[in-house]
XYZ file of C-alpha atoms in Angstrom:
645
model
C 39.036 23.937 33.491
C 35.654 23.043 34.405
C 35.584 20.288 37.385
C 33.458 17.319 35.945
C 34.861 14.842 38.580
C 32.495 13.621 41.504
C 32.976 11.048 44.419
C 30.568 8.509 45.951
C 31.390 6.595 48.749
C 29.904 3.004 48.645
C 29.885 2.444 52.436
C 26.183 2.593 53.150
C 25.833 -0.363 55.924
C 28.521 -2.336 57.126
C 31.572 -3.642 55.036
C 31.811 -7.333 53.995
C 34.978 -8.952 52.765
C 36.662 -5.471 52.635
C 34.223 -4.301 49.749
C 31.699 -1.698 49.774
C 28.377 -2.970 50.644
C 26.421 -1.984 47.634
C 29.668 -1.756 45.206
C 29.165 -5.150 43.545
C 25.253 -4.051 42.693
C 26.526 -0.904 40.638
C 29.298 -3.187 38.887
C 26.618 -5.578 37.837
C 23.859 -3.115 36.719
C 26.042 -0.676 35.347
C 24.627 2.242 37.452
C 25.608 4.981 39.658
C 23.243 6.313 42.211
C 23.026 9.814 43.653
C 20.881 11.680 46.227
C 18.328 14.452 45.327
C 20.238 17.447 45.703
C 23.409 16.052 44.231
C 23.411 15.823 40.330
C 26.445 14.449 38.788
C 25.409 15.558 35.230
C 25.693 13.508 31.931
C 29.013 12.679 30.536
C 30.592 13.603 33.993
C 32.955 11.052 35.807
C 32.414 9.645 39.398
C 34.969 8.213 41.688
C 33.421 5.106 43.403
C 35.292 4.721 46.645
C 35.541 2.422 49.619
C 35.800 5.081 52.164
C 39.198 6.768 51.017
C 40.250 3.937 48.479
C 39.147 4.499 44.780
C 38.080 1.552 43.237
C 36.580 2.356 39.848
C 35.749 5.365 37.774
C 32.293 5.641 36.313
C 31.182 7.490 33.346
C 27.554 8.903 33.204
C 25.938 8.083 29.933
C 22.454 9.506 30.366
C 20.577 12.211 32.427
C 19.588 10.925 35.803
C 16.206 9.138 36.622
C 14.107 8.565 40.020
C 15.133 4.920 41.167
C 11.427 4.472 41.159
C 11.718 4.025 37.453
C 13.864 0.869 38.164
C 11.339 -1.425 40.160
C 13.390 -4.516 39.608
C 16.065 -2.886 41.635
C 13.923 -2.599 44.721
C 15.021 -5.966 46.477
C 18.595 -5.284 46.033
C 18.062 -1.729 47.485
C 16.377 -2.864 50.464
C 18.665 -5.805 50.891
C 21.722 -3.400 50.965
C 19.933 -0.846 53.072
C 19.691 1.739 50.570
C 16.402 3.905 50.557
C 14.106 3.111 47.479
C 12.241 6.379 47.441
C 11.903 9.615 45.472
C 15.108 11.136 46.879
C 17.117 8.496 45.386
C 18.393 8.959 41.763
C 19.839 6.421 39.097
C 22.464 6.873 36.349
C 23.227 4.415 33.594
C 27.080 4.245 33.660
C 30.150 2.653 32.091
C 32.334 1.646 34.828
C 36.025 0.891 34.726
C 37.153 -1.092 37.534
C 40.921 -0.298 38.692
C 43.548 -2.929 38.934
C 44.884 -3.456 42.474
C 48.003 -1.750 41.941
C 45.842 1.228 40.349
C 43.889 1.940 43.374
C 44.665 5.261 45.113
C 43.846 6.965 48.313
C 41.612 9.969 48.189
C 41.400 12.311 51.165
C 38.131 11.728 53.008
C 35.093 13.916 52.302
C 31.794 12.820 53.601
C 28.978 11.933 51.504
C 28.580 12.571 47.614
C 30.950 15.717 46.779
C 32.665 17.275 43.831
C 36.516 16.460 43.739
C 38.428 19.556 43.981
C 41.918 17.926 44.935
C 44.261 18.959 42.053
C 46.588 15.633 42.816
C 43.599 13.712 42.640
C 42.096 15.236 39.380
C 45.799 14.651 37.784
C 45.853 10.939 38.827
C 42.561 10.327 37.595
C 43.638 11.859 34.154
C 46.489 9.506 34.071
C 44.855 6.443 34.802
C 42.008 7.200 32.567
C 44.509 7.706 29.637
C 46.018 4.267 30.460
C 42.642 2.591 30.819
C 41.104 4.133 27.647
C 44.138 3.587 25.555
C 43.881 0.946 22.694
C 47.007 -0.846 23.669
C 45.816 -1.524 27.299
C 42.279 -2.646 26.027
C 43.739 -4.764 23.554
C 45.547 -6.562 26.356
C 42.497 -6.809 28.587
C 39.396 -7.233 26.332
C 39.677 -10.873 25.644
C 39.728 -11.512 29.204
C 36.455 -9.309 29.530
C 34.773 -11.116 26.870
C 35.341 -14.675 28.439
C 33.888 -13.301 31.486
C 30.552 -11.317 30.194
C 29.912 -13.499 26.791
C 29.069 -10.365 24.996
C 30.605 -7.197 24.496
C 30.142 -3.833 22.766
C 33.119 -2.069 21.226
C 31.810 1.660 21.176
C 33.797 4.861 19.903
C 33.324 7.683 17.302
C 34.000 7.063 13.456
C 37.340 5.807 12.314
C 38.677 4.080 15.293
C 38.904 0.466 14.068
C 36.164 -0.868 15.957
C 35.309 -3.715 13.425
C 38.790 -4.751 12.791
C 39.385 -5.011 16.503
C 36.228 -7.114 16.748
C 37.776 -9.432 14.106
C 41.274 -9.462 16.059
C 39.418 -10.539 19.139
C 37.564 -13.200 17.460
C 40.690 -14.436 15.867
C 42.473 -14.830 19.069
C 39.432 -16.896 20.520
C 39.880 -19.458 17.458
C 43.624 -19.489 17.930
C 43.221 -20.466 21.719
C 41.090 -23.511 20.176
C 43.861 -24.381 18.003
C 46.509 -24.358 21.085
C 44.444 -26.267 23.289
C 42.917 -29.099 21.244
C 44.427 -29.096 17.583
C 45.290 -32.674 16.196
C 46.618 -34.510 12.926
C 43.193 -35.669 12.397
C 41.952 -31.702 12.300
C 44.679 -30.728 9.970
C 43.957 -33.408 7.502
C 40.239 -32.552 7.686
C 40.956 -29.141 6.130
C 44.367 -29.460 4.040
C 43.549 -31.752 1.121
C 45.629 -32.828 -1.920
C 45.257 -30.583 -4.889
C 44.544 -27.450 -2.448
C 46.493 -24.225 -3.612
C 47.810 -22.306 -0.774
C 49.555 -18.867 -0.763
C 53.061 -18.540 0.836
C 52.859 -16.850 4.252
C 54.717 -13.736 2.432
C 52.057 -13.824 -0.222
C 54.934 -13.641 -2.914
C 54.054 -16.964 -4.407
C 51.348 -20.000 -4.193
C 52.030 -23.982 -4.102
C 50.027 -26.950 -4.310
C 49.595 -29.472 -1.868
C 50.662 -32.443 -4.431
C 50.606 -35.628 -2.013
C 49.568 -36.402 1.259
C 51.925 -39.118 2.995
C 51.669 -40.605 6.581
C 53.433 -37.973 8.149
C 53.931 -34.798 5.701
C 52.731 -33.030 2.672
C 54.371 -32.778 -0.418
C 54.341 -29.449 -1.969
C 55.086 -27.990 -5.231
C 55.711 -23.990 -5.267
C 54.429 -22.261 -8.657
C 57.366 -21.772 -11.078
C 59.553 -24.112 -8.873
C 61.778 -27.073 -10.309
C 61.591 -28.936 -7.079
C 59.036 -30.360 -4.582
C 59.232 -29.903 -0.946
C 58.255 -31.718 2.079
C 56.394 -30.065 5.200
C 55.837 -32.329 8.262
C 52.517 -32.451 9.818
C 53.954 -31.988 13.528
C 55.863 -28.792 12.331
C 52.445 -27.446 10.937
C 50.410 -28.513 14.103
C 53.367 -26.839 16.435
C 53.366 -23.510 14.108
C 49.457 -23.396 14.523
C 49.738 -23.380 18.202
C 52.155 -20.931 18.222
C 50.273 -18.705 15.775
C 50.449 -15.424 17.575
C 54.535 -15.637 17.962
C 56.516 -13.046 16.343
C 58.552 -14.016 13.142
C 57.022 -17.413 12.330
C 58.675 -18.065 9.284
C 62.396 -17.849 10.683
C 61.098 -19.870 13.680
C 59.770 -22.628 11.494
C 62.182 -22.354 8.377
C 63.436 -26.072 8.519
C 65.206 -26.878 5.280
C 63.946 -23.680 3.641
C 60.392 -24.423 3.904
C 59.244 -21.896 6.631
C 57.260 -19.562 4.063
C 55.257 -22.758 3.043
C 54.772 -24.374 6.324
C 53.532 -21.120 8.003
C 51.435 -20.820 4.719
C 49.417 -23.974 5.696
C 49.278 -22.937 9.484
C 47.605 -19.501 8.193
C 45.262 -21.478 5.718
C 43.983 -23.747 8.465
C 43.474 -20.482 10.676
C 41.705 -18.527 8.132
C 39.649 -21.621 7.356
C 38.281 -21.976 10.858
C 37.536 -18.268 10.943
C 34.832 -18.917 7.960
C 33.451 -21.791 9.963
C 33.470 -20.579 13.581
C 33.103 -16.624 13.181
C 30.460 -14.798 11.547
C 29.890 -11.167 11.057
C 26.645 -9.547 10.334
C 25.622 -5.709 10.133
C 22.439 -4.423 11.592
C 20.015 -1.677 10.092
C 16.880 0.015 11.296
C 14.472 -2.673 9.564
C 16.237 -5.509 11.234
C 13.904 -7.994 13.028
C 13.444 -10.964 15.228
C 12.608 -12.893 12.194
C 15.765 -12.011 10.314
C 18.022 -12.516 13.206
C 16.847 -15.270 15.458
C 14.013 -17.459 13.911
C 11.039 -16.889 11.425
C 8.904 -18.021 8.981
C 10.581 -19.165 5.634
C 8.659 -19.855 2.411
C 10.361 -22.510 0.419
C 9.986 -24.532 -2.668
C 9.045 -28.193 -2.025
C 11.952 -30.128 -2.584
C 9.925 -33.002 -4.357
C 8.500 -30.342 -6.815
C 4.995 -30.017 -5.353
C 4.320 -26.640 -4.123
C 5.477 -24.464 -1.422
C 6.411 -25.195 2.211
C 5.902 -22.687 5.195
C 8.358 -23.593 7.631
C 10.071 -21.833 10.807
C 13.916 -21.793 10.355
C 16.676 -20.845 12.466
C 18.393 -17.487 10.916
C 21.675 -16.281 11.780
C 21.873 -16.170 15.569
C 19.602 -18.988 15.883
C 21.453 -21.381 13.652
C 24.927 -20.163 14.841
C 23.701 -20.783 18.533
C 22.628 -24.350 17.593
C 25.858 -25.094 16.178
C 27.784 -23.810 19.166
C 25.264 -25.657 21.448
C 25.533 -29.059 19.674
C 29.820 -28.863 20.149
C 29.086 -27.746 23.782
C 26.796 -30.844 24.482
C 28.908 -33.216 22.878
C 31.958 -31.776 24.639
C 30.560 -32.758 28.060
C 30.497 -36.571 27.291
C 32.441 -39.060 25.802
C 31.333 -41.366 22.777
C 32.474 -44.911 22.414
C 33.193 -45.472 18.556
C 33.859 -48.581 16.767
C 37.495 -48.309 14.987
C 36.280 -50.954 12.706
C 33.259 -48.650 11.884
C 35.508 -45.697 11.056
C 37.616 -47.823 8.765
C 34.533 -49.393 7.175
C 32.758 -46.089 6.421
C 35.794 -44.911 4.255
C 35.583 -48.334 2.519
C 31.693 -48.010 1.852
C 32.138 -44.560 0.692
C 34.857 -45.669 -1.929
C 32.681 -48.541 -2.800
C 29.731 -46.269 -3.569
C 32.099 -43.805 -5.600
C 33.202 -46.663 -7.639
C 29.696 -47.713 -8.271
C 29.019 -44.113 -9.377
C 32.058 -44.129 -11.856
C 31.184 -47.499 -13.297
C 27.442 -46.416 -14.136
C 26.726 -45.178 -17.583
C 24.936 -42.463 -16.269
C 27.197 -41.761 -13.568
C 24.921 -41.938 -10.850
C 23.604 -44.492 -8.158
C 19.911 -45.124 -7.634
C 18.493 -44.417 -3.755
C 14.855 -44.959 -5.101
C 13.116 -45.301 -8.312
C 13.476 -41.525 -8.772
C 16.212 -40.366 -6.425
C 19.869 -40.933 -7.031
C 23.429 -40.080 -5.764
C 25.959 -38.384 -8.211
C 29.099 -36.258 -8.307
C 30.945 -37.501 -5.149
C 33.646 -35.680 -3.742
C 35.633 -35.800 -0.593
C 33.134 -34.356 1.730
C 29.899 -35.349 0.219
C 27.668 -36.925 -2.284
C 25.121 -34.794 -4.563
C 21.693 -36.186 -4.654
C 18.595 -35.154 -6.727
C 15.280 -36.638 -8.122
C 14.414 -36.676 -12.007
C 11.198 -34.797 -11.168
C 12.498 -32.358 -8.828
C 11.853 -28.455 -10.025
C 13.641 -26.894 -7.008
C 17.064 -27.885 -6.622
C 17.687 -28.792 -10.178
C 21.535 -29.045 -9.426
C 21.070 -31.079 -6.560
C 21.506 -30.829 -2.693
C 24.595 -32.053 -0.597
C 24.569 -35.332 1.542
C 27.616 -34.753 3.527
C 29.708 -37.642 4.745
C 29.901 -36.071 8.378
C 25.964 -36.264 8.463
C 25.735 -40.090 7.707
C 28.416 -40.473 10.397
C 26.464 -38.541 12.925
C 23.584 -41.028 12.017
C 25.738 -44.216 12.325
C 27.262 -43.284 15.751
C 23.823 -42.807 17.233
C 22.823 -46.252 15.942
C 19.750 -45.012 14.175
C 17.998 -47.449 11.923
C 14.632 -45.612 11.238
C 13.671 -42.695 9.518
C 11.752 -40.988 12.411
C 14.698 -41.582 14.613
C 16.705 -39.266 12.171
C 14.320 -36.468 12.542
C 14.586 -36.468 16.563
C 18.585 -36.310 16.437
C 20.257 -33.687 17.956
C 23.323 -32.141 16.186
C 22.038 -32.977 12.698
C 21.344 -30.245 10.145
C 17.647 -29.265 9.138
C 18.190 -30.658 5.614
C 19.255 -34.316 7.172
C 16.193 -34.129 9.033
C 13.778 -33.007 6.157
C 15.433 -35.540 3.803
C 15.617 -38.450 6.446
C 14.345 -40.709 3.725
C 17.161 -40.423 1.639
C 19.849 -40.231 4.170
C 18.726 -43.496 6.293
C 18.511 -45.227 3.012
C 22.352 -44.629 2.425
C 22.934 -45.512 6.311
C 21.059 -49.084 5.742
C 23.264 -49.523 3.072
C 26.332 -49.125 5.251
C 24.968 -51.545 7.651
C 24.507 -54.121 5.036
C 28.226 -53.510 3.927
C 29.318 -53.771 7.134
C 27.721 -57.163 7.921
C 29.504 -58.328 4.905
C 32.903 -57.287 6.165
C 34.145 -58.969 9.378
C 36.702 -57.134 11.534
C 37.812 -56.960 14.816
C 35.546 -54.855 16.822
C 37.620 -52.814 19.194
C 36.087 -49.422 20.797
C 37.886 -46.360 20.973
C 36.600 -43.126 23.531
C 36.491 -40.295 21.882
C 35.908 -36.688 23.623
C 34.832 -33.661 21.573
C 36.986 -30.626 22.079
C 34.878 -27.614 23.186
C 35.208 -24.737 20.509
C 34.699 -21.144 20.632
C 32.373 -19.447 18.198
C 32.030 -15.838 17.551
C 29.436 -13.609 16.208
C 30.249 -10.094 15.216
C 27.433 -7.949 15.177
C 28.550 -4.509 13.291
C 26.544 -1.317 13.993
C 24.612 -3.117 16.543
C 22.409 -0.101 17.982
C 21.294 0.926 14.361
C 18.339 -2.045 14.870
C 15.878 -2.050 17.817
C 17.810 -4.559 19.711
C 14.961 -5.204 22.365
C 12.712 -6.465 19.485
C 15.281 -8.229 17.460
C 16.479 -10.354 20.518
C 13.129 -10.974 22.105
C 13.184 -13.445 24.865
C 17.255 -14.138 24.103
C 17.819 -10.822 26.288
C 17.137 -13.821 29.310
C 19.339 -16.229 27.425
C 22.209 -13.661 27.263
C 22.593 -13.671 31.033
C 21.657 -17.076 31.744
C 24.060 -19.186 29.241
C 23.032 -22.728 28.918
C 19.343 -22.172 29.878
C 16.734 -22.589 27.299
C 14.208 -19.884 26.626
C 10.767 -20.354 24.483
C 10.810 -18.904 21.030
C 7.677 -17.894 19.496
C 8.553 -20.029 16.747
C 9.163 -23.860 16.946
C 11.252 -25.976 14.858
C 10.333 -29.724 14.532
C 7.841 -29.118 17.041
C 10.383 -27.537 19.645
C 10.539 -23.917 20.308
C 13.281 -24.113 22.459
C 16.317 -21.616 21.904
C 19.654 -21.789 23.926
C 22.751 -19.775 23.882
C 25.588 -21.832 24.966
C 28.592 -20.566 26.899
C 30.959 -21.183 23.990
C 29.141 -18.671 21.977
C 30.832 -15.067 22.037
C 29.125 -11.866 20.623
C 30.820 -8.541 19.698
C 28.960 -5.816 18.977
C 30.192 -2.527 17.532
C 28.519 0.892 18.183
C 29.421 4.398 16.683
C 28.930 6.696 19.534
C 28.759 9.602 17.014
C 25.644 8.462 15.030
C 22.495 10.217 16.597
C 20.131 8.421 14.130
C 20.309 5.177 15.691
C 18.068 3.446 18.329
C 18.439 3.910 22.011
C 19.938 0.867 23.903
C 17.669 0.412 26.683
C 18.763 -0.396 30.209
C 18.128 -4.200 30.121
C 20.308 -4.681 27.229
C 23.004 -2.425 28.470
C 23.429 -4.225 31.695
C 24.091 -7.641 29.565
C 26.753 -6.230 27.681
C 30.463 -4.965 28.726
C 31.037 -1.726 26.977
C 34.493 -0.975 25.698
C 35.648 2.518 24.705
C 37.917 2.319 21.380
C 39.029 5.791 21.137
C 41.150 7.847 18.780
C 45.171 7.489 19.166
C 48.109 8.625 17.738
C 49.858 6.012 15.639
C 53.479 5.552 15.701
C 53.805 4.535 11.960
C 55.029 6.069 8.804
C 51.713 6.417 7.105
C 49.940 8.388 9.789
C 49.591 12.099 9.326
C 50.070 13.016 13.082
C 50.210 16.844 12.407
C 46.797 16.784 10.846
C 45.373 14.349 13.430
C 46.258 16.855 16.049
C 44.931 19.544 14.057
C 41.558 18.085 13.800
C 41.619 16.950 17.315
C 41.961 20.420 18.504
C 38.413 21.008 17.290
C 37.056 18.690 19.653
C 39.929 19.123 22.703
C 41.953 22.263 23.804
C 44.872 19.873 24.040
C 45.693 16.357 22.492
C 47.624 15.540 25.668
C 44.701 16.339 28.058
C 41.541 14.669 26.035
C 38.912 15.271 28.650
C 38.767 19.275 28.335
C 36.511 20.341 25.638
C 37.584 23.050 23.067
C 35.562 25.997 22.428
C 34.284 24.517 19.068
C 32.521 21.394 20.749
C 28.878 21.663 21.819
C 28.493 21.051 25.711
C 26.164 18.468 24.875
C 28.994 16.082 23.254
C 31.931 14.667 24.794
C 35.074 14.626 22.895
C 35.481 10.917 23.067
C 31.960 10.224 21.603
C 32.463 12.347 18.246
C 36.125 12.974 17.767
C 37.503 11.864 14.325
C 39.362 8.372 14.754
C 42.935 7.569 13.919
C 42.232 5.274 10.608
C 41.199 8.875 8.691
C 44.723 9.620 9.028
C 46.579 6.734 7.634
C 47.649 6.817 3.999
C 46.116 4.323 1.757
C 47.328 2.177 -1.036
C 46.138 0.067 -4.143
C 45.921 -3.592 -3.148
C 47.368 -6.809 -4.711
C 45.065 -9.864 -5.020
C 46.079 -10.976 -1.631
C 44.943 -7.932 -0.117
C 48.586 -6.413 0.556
C 49.474 -2.864 -0.116
C 51.335 -1.984 -3.219
C 53.843 0.248 -1.629
C 54.584 2.393 -4.649
C 50.756 2.766 -5.397
C 49.637 5.133 -2.966
C 46.305 7.284 -3.162
C 46.569 11.017 -2.853
C 45.936 11.559 0.746
C 44.645 14.991 -0.424
C 41.516 13.079 -1.882
C 40.876 11.635 1.746
C 40.886 14.968 3.149
C 38.581 16.797 0.751
C 36.167 13.759 0.446
C 36.236 12.009 3.955
C 37.367 14.321 6.521
C 36.387 17.516 5.543
C 32.757 16.561 4.671
C 32.098 14.808 8.039
C 33.551 17.954 9.947
C 31.006 20.108 8.022
C 28.226 17.534 8.819
C 29.156 18.047 12.366
C 28.756 21.754 12.219
C 25.295 21.328 10.587
C 24.283 18.993 13.282
C 25.447 21.215 15.889
C 27.898 18.903 17.188
C 30.634 21.695 16.358
C 29.576 25.160 16.303
C 29.842 27.591 13.664
C 33.077 29.100 15.005
C 34.682 25.823 13.666
C 33.753 26.467 10.039
C 36.708 28.830 9.615
C 38.989 26.054 11.001
C 37.683 23.502 8.786
C 38.326 25.857 5.775
C 41.822 26.177 6.764
C 42.223 22.498 6.778
C 40.789 22.116 3.453
C 42.853 24.831 1.890
C 46.104 23.361 3.030
C 45.313 20.197 1.075
C 44.319 21.632 -2.292
C 43.634 19.503 -5.061
C 45.192 20.806 -8.255
C-alpha cells in the first residue's frame, strides 16, 4: 500500500493553553502549511500534531501554492512567528478535528515527515472510517452548522446529500417547536375544514370544529367524530423526533390523528422557513441576492423598473426581522387584539351584505373575497393583477402595533412586505378605519408584554458549486462571516442598499465531487463554509443490493473494508471517495402512492437501474479518464449479470 500519510508538528514558537501555536490558524483558514522540500501532494492526508499528540486529520484538496499567493495571511504568520517567504507553502485542506477521547500519541519525529509507523497508519484508518461514516456525521453535523452557520455537504453521486440537507433543516425547525411552540401558534396553522392525512397515511380526516381546548375531527368513511386536545398535539410536536409516536400518544384511540396533526404542523413550517434552490452555471447575483425587475404598474399605467430582493435577499430579510423582534419585548393592548378580530368580522359582514360583494376603499379600489388570513383588493381600471392582490391581516396588525397613522410612515416600517409599502395608500386606509372602529368601542386598556420567539430559517442550495460563487454572492462573502453586520448592495430598495445575513439564517449547500464541469470554489468562499463528506456506505436494509455495491466499489478501491487504497482501475488523479458511486444507486425502487409512500407490491425491475443508471455512469467515467480502460471488461461483466430479457 502506498504511504499517503504525513505528519506536521504545530509547535513553532511557544505553546499557549496546551494548544500548538498556529493550530487555530490552520483550523480557521482550512489550510495546511509545508516547507519547500516537503510536498504532501494532492489527496493525501496530514496528521496535525501538538508534539506527540494527534489533534486533527487534514485532507489536501489542491496542489500546493507559495504562501506569497495569500497576502492576507501575512499578518497572522508574523504574529505566530512563521516565515512568510518563498520557502513556505500553503495547501487548501478539509480538516477533521478529533474529539478528546480519540486523540492519540504518535512517536516523536522531528519536523515534517512521512508516517511510517504501521500502528499509527492503522489507527488513522480506523478513526477516519468513524469520522467519515454517515451515522457519525448525522449525529454531529447539526452542531457544526450551528457553529459555522453555513456548510457544504460534499460527496460523489448517489450518497443522499440533498436528502441529508433536508433532514438537517427539519431538525433545526423541530428545535424551534420544542423551545417556543404555543397554542396560539397551533391555531394559526390548523383551521376548521382543514383536511389532514393520518400519520400512517392510510386515511384522511377533517377538522370539523375547533373548541376552546380541542379539535373535533371526522375521519373519512367513519361513523363517529373524535376529539384531539391542543395540549396533546403540542406535547407531540415538541417530542416529534421520538420513536413510535402513535403508540406513545394514542389517547382514546386517536394516536394516528393526533400525530397526523403534529406532522401537518411540522410540514407547514418547513414550507414557510425552509427554502431550496438549485444553482446552474448561468446563475447570477441578480438571480440570487438582488436585481432590477420590470413590473407592470399596479395602477395600469406602463411598467416600473424596481430593485427587488431575490431568493437570498428576501429570505434573509424575513429572518432578520424575526431576529430583530426577538431581541425586544413589545407592549400590545389586549383590547386591540380583541377589537381587531371584531373589526375584521365587521368588514366581512359589510362585504357579504353588499350587492356586489365588495367594500370600497376609494372611488376605484375595493376589498372583496375575504378569508381567514386576508382580504383581496383591486381597482376597476387595473390591467395588471386582474384577479386582485392580497391584503394580509398580519400586515395590518404590524402597522397598528407600530402606531402608524400616515402613508409615508408605512413605507419606512421594518418587517412589512414590499407590497405593503408599495400600496401603503390602501393599507393605511384600512388601518384608519380600524382606529375609527376602536374609538367607537370602549374597553379596558390593559397591556400585555409579548416577546417574539427567535426562529431558525434554512436555505438549501443544491449543486452549489455549479455557479460562480464569488460572482453570485458578491459582497455577501463578507456577510457570511460577520453575521448581523450590514453590507452595501449595489442595488437599493426604498433608498436603502444595506443587506444583513442574521445569525438565525443557516445555509446548507450540496456539492457533487465527481462533477468536473463545475466551477472552482475559491479560497475566500471555502474558508467561510465548513465542508462535510457524505460518502458511500453499506446500508443494512432489505432493499439494498450489497453484493452489487461491493462489486462496483472494487472498481474504485482494492477492498471495500479499506477504502483509502485506490484500485488498479482508478486514475491516480482521483481519490476514491470523490468519485465512487453512492449507496442510493443500489436501493430497489418502488412506485409510490399519492402520499409519496412506496407501494410494496409494485417494485421497479432493478435490472433497469443497472442498465440505464449504474452502467452508463461507469462507462462515462472510463470516457472521462476517471476509470482506465481496464475497467471496461469489469463493467461488461456487471451489465451481463443483469440482462433485460
